[in-house]
Short mmCIF file of C-alpha atoms in Angstrom, two decimals:
data_model
loop_
_atom_site.label_atom_id
_atom_site.label_comp_id
_atom_site.label_asym_id
_atom_site.label_seq_id
_atom_site.Cartn_x
_atom_site.Cartn_y
_atom_site.Cartn_z
CA MET A 247 101.31 -76.33 -10.67
CA PHE A 248 100.56 -72.64 -11.24
CA LEU A 249 103.44 -70.10 -11.12
CA PHE A 250 103.94 -66.42 -11.81
CA GLU A 251 107.10 -65.78 -13.90
CA ASP A 252 108.94 -62.54 -14.56
CA GLU A 253 112.42 -61.12 -15.04
CA THR A 254 114.18 -58.04 -13.76
CA PHE A 255 117.34 -56.27 -14.81
CA LEU A 256 120.00 -55.37 -12.27
CA ARG A 257 122.39 -52.66 -13.37
CA GLN A 258 125.54 -51.77 -11.54
CA PHE A 259 124.46 -48.12 -11.67
CA PRO A 260 121.98 -48.01 -8.79
CA PRO A 261 118.37 -46.92 -9.24
CA LEU A 262 117.82 -43.74 -7.24
CA ARG A 263 115.05 -43.70 -4.65
CA ALA A 264 114.03 -41.30 -1.92
CA ALA A 265 116.75 -41.15 0.73
CA TRP A 266 117.46 -39.20 3.88
CA ALA A 267 119.88 -36.28 3.71
CA PRO A 268 120.37 -33.21 5.90
CA ARG A 269 117.98 -30.40 5.05
CA GLY A 270 119.22 -28.41 2.09
CA GLU A 271 121.73 -31.06 1.00
CA GLN A 272 121.35 -33.56 -1.78
CA ALA A 273 121.83 -37.22 -0.85
CA ARG A 274 125.05 -38.58 -2.33
CA VAL A 275 125.27 -41.94 -4.06
CA PRO A 276 128.90 -42.74 -4.88
CA ILE A 277 129.42 -44.68 -8.09
CA THR A 278 132.49 -46.12 -9.78
CA GLY A 279 131.63 -45.01 -13.30
CA GLN A 280 131.45 -48.61 -14.49
CA ASN A 281 128.18 -50.21 -15.49
CA ALA A 282 127.18 -53.79 -16.14
CA LYS A 283 123.94 -55.73 -15.96
CA ARG A 284 122.49 -59.06 -14.97
CA VAL A 285 119.04 -60.51 -15.39
CA LEU A 286 117.19 -62.36 -12.66
CA PHE A 287 114.52 -64.80 -13.78
CA GLY A 288 112.03 -65.59 -11.04
CA ALA A 289 108.93 -67.67 -10.43
CA LEU A 290 106.52 -67.58 -7.50
CA ASN A 291 104.05 -70.25 -6.44
CA PRO A 292 101.01 -68.25 -5.22
CA LEU A 293 99.78 -71.11 -3.04
CA THR A 294 102.97 -71.95 -1.13
CA GLY A 295 105.19 -68.88 -1.56
CA HIS A 296 108.00 -71.05 -2.96
CA ARG A 297 110.36 -69.11 -5.25
CA VAL A 298 112.84 -70.16 -7.92
CA VAL A 299 115.46 -67.65 -9.12
CA LEU A 300 118.12 -67.86 -11.81
CA GLN A 301 120.84 -65.29 -12.59
CA ARG A 302 121.79 -64.86 -16.24
CA PRO A 303 123.90 -62.35 -18.19
CA SER A 304 121.11 -61.40 -20.60
CA LEU A 305 117.46 -61.77 -21.53
CA ARG A 306 117.71 -63.99 -24.60
CA GLN A 307 115.60 -66.98 -25.48
CA GLU A 308 118.47 -69.29 -24.45
CA ASP A 309 118.49 -67.70 -20.99
CA PHE A 310 114.74 -68.10 -20.60
CA GLN A 311 114.98 -71.69 -21.81
CA ALA A 312 117.59 -72.39 -19.11
CA PHE A 313 115.10 -71.06 -16.57
CA LEU A 314 112.35 -73.29 -17.96
CA ARG A 315 114.62 -76.31 -17.51
CA LEU A 316 115.36 -75.21 -13.94
CA LEU A 317 111.63 -74.91 -13.21
CA ARG A 318 111.04 -78.38 -14.62
CA ALA A 319 113.80 -79.73 -12.34
CA HIS A 320 112.18 -78.05 -9.30
CA TYR A 321 108.69 -79.31 -10.18
CA PRO A 322 109.12 -82.74 -11.85
CA GLY A 323 106.34 -85.02 -13.00
CA ARG A 324 103.42 -82.61 -13.24
CA PRO A 325 102.23 -79.98 -15.70
CA LEU A 326 103.39 -76.42 -15.06
CA PHE A 327 101.29 -73.37 -15.88
CA LEU A 328 103.25 -70.12 -16.08
CA LEU A 329 101.51 -66.75 -16.02
CA LEU A 330 103.80 -64.27 -17.79
CA ASP A 331 104.09 -61.42 -20.27
CA LYS A 332 104.78 -61.71 -23.99
CA ALA A 333 108.46 -60.77 -23.96
CA GLY A 334 110.30 -61.85 -27.09
CA CYS A 335 112.19 -64.61 -25.30
CA HIS A 336 108.86 -66.03 -24.07
CA THR A 337 107.24 -66.17 -27.52
CA ALA A 338 110.22 -67.38 -29.60
CA ALA A 339 109.48 -70.49 -31.67
CA ARG A 340 112.22 -72.56 -30.00
CA THR A 341 110.96 -71.55 -26.58
CA LEU A 342 107.45 -72.67 -27.45
CA GLN A 343 108.81 -75.99 -28.75
CA LEU A 344 110.70 -76.48 -25.48
CA THR A 345 107.65 -75.68 -23.35
CA ALA A 346 105.69 -78.35 -25.23
CA ARG A 347 108.43 -80.93 -24.62
CA LEU A 348 108.68 -80.00 -20.92
CA ASP A 349 104.88 -79.99 -20.38
CA ILE A 350 104.94 -76.29 -19.46
CA HIS A 351 101.91 -74.24 -20.48
CA LEU A 352 102.27 -70.47 -20.94
CA LEU A 353 99.35 -68.25 -19.93
CA TRP A 354 99.72 -64.72 -21.30
CA LEU A 355 99.07 -61.57 -19.32
CA PRO A 356 97.51 -58.61 -21.14
CA LYS A 357 100.00 -56.09 -22.57
CA GLN A 358 101.06 -53.25 -20.28
CA TRP A 359 99.54 -54.87 -17.18
CA SER A 360 102.65 -55.84 -15.25
CA GLU A 361 100.82 -55.14 -11.99
CA LEU A 362 98.91 -58.39 -12.53
CA ASN A 363 102.14 -60.36 -12.20
CA ALA A 364 102.85 -61.13 -8.54
CA MET A 365 106.53 -61.73 -9.30
CA ASP A 366 106.79 -58.17 -10.59
CA HIS A 367 105.76 -56.93 -7.13
CA LEU A 368 108.58 -58.94 -5.55
CA TRP A 369 111.06 -57.32 -7.95
CA ARG A 370 109.86 -53.86 -6.85
CA GLY A 371 110.55 -54.73 -3.23
CA LEU A 372 113.93 -56.09 -4.23
CA LYS A 373 114.90 -52.89 -6.03
CA GLN A 374 113.83 -50.81 -3.02
CA HIS A 375 115.67 -52.87 -0.40
CA VAL A 376 118.73 -54.20 -2.23
CA ALA A 377 119.56 -52.21 -5.32
CA SER A 378 118.62 -48.60 -4.65
CA ASN A 379 121.00 -45.76 -3.79
CA ARG A 380 124.22 -47.76 -3.63
CA GLN A 381 126.62 -49.33 -6.07
CA TYR A 382 128.05 -52.77 -5.44
CA PRO A 383 131.73 -53.51 -6.16
CA THR A 384 130.60 -55.87 -8.95
CA VAL A 385 127.34 -56.63 -10.67
CA ASP A 386 127.81 -60.28 -9.67
CA ALA A 387 127.85 -59.29 -5.99
CA GLN A 388 124.68 -57.28 -6.52
CA ALA A 389 122.97 -60.16 -8.35
CA GLN A 390 123.89 -62.59 -5.56
CA ASP A 391 122.58 -60.20 -2.90
CA ALA A 392 119.38 -59.79 -4.89
CA GLU A 393 118.88 -63.53 -5.31
CA ASP A 394 119.55 -64.07 -1.60
CA TRP A 395 117.01 -61.37 -0.68
CA VAL A 396 114.27 -63.04 -2.72
CA LEU A 397 115.04 -66.55 -1.49
CA ASP A 398 115.58 -65.57 2.16
CA LEU A 399 112.03 -64.23 2.50
CA SER A 400 109.73 -66.59 4.34
CA PRO A 401 106.93 -67.97 2.15
CA ARG A 402 104.43 -65.70 3.93
CA GLN A 403 106.66 -62.63 3.49
CA ALA A 404 107.03 -63.42 -0.21
CA LEU A 405 103.28 -63.79 -0.69
CA ARG A 406 102.62 -60.57 1.23
CA LYS A 407 105.19 -58.55 -0.73
CA ALA A 408 103.86 -60.02 -3.98
CA GLY A 409 100.34 -58.90 -3.07
CA VAL A 410 98.90 -62.41 -3.12
CA LEU A 411 97.58 -62.15 0.45
CA SER A 412 95.67 -58.95 -0.29
CA ARG A 413 91.88 -59.13 -0.19
CA ARG A 414 91.98 -57.39 -3.57
CA PHE A 415 94.36 -59.82 -5.27
CA TRP A 416 92.90 -60.38 -8.72
CA LEU A 417 93.14 -64.20 -8.64
CA ARG A 418 92.04 -64.61 -5.02
CA SER A 419 88.88 -66.59 -5.84
CA PHE A 420 90.85 -68.84 -8.21
CA LEU A 421 93.43 -69.76 -5.57
#
């Protein structure tokens, strides 16, 4: 089983994007002055469009290892191949030991080439549609909305937003 894996940070302070406002007026984005963050771990199957998402408070090796265990539970009994970047939590010695025990094989993307990761494209759509220009009452509410957005996409919508259906998708001939 081949999967793209990536993480994204959600901060209670909203990312600002282009927004409509009357001519000559600046768009207003009310905020509470409080900030918090959550991390969403996500994986995308480029053949089926199936997604797995996990909310965590941080991006530590323990958090990534929890996601690896979740992936193994979703895809039991067969080897998993994850295409991902070399974030510290991905390359930690204990993480690599766990991947060997779980029969998960990590395939590294080149540095600074996040556009090759289809899951990264889903996160961009998420930030545009869920997180931008508004602040949620709590970061947990925002994280839940974000997870729901990713999982509520149809498989075809997810593959389209991730760029997998493009004629120029870099792994098209492999899939």
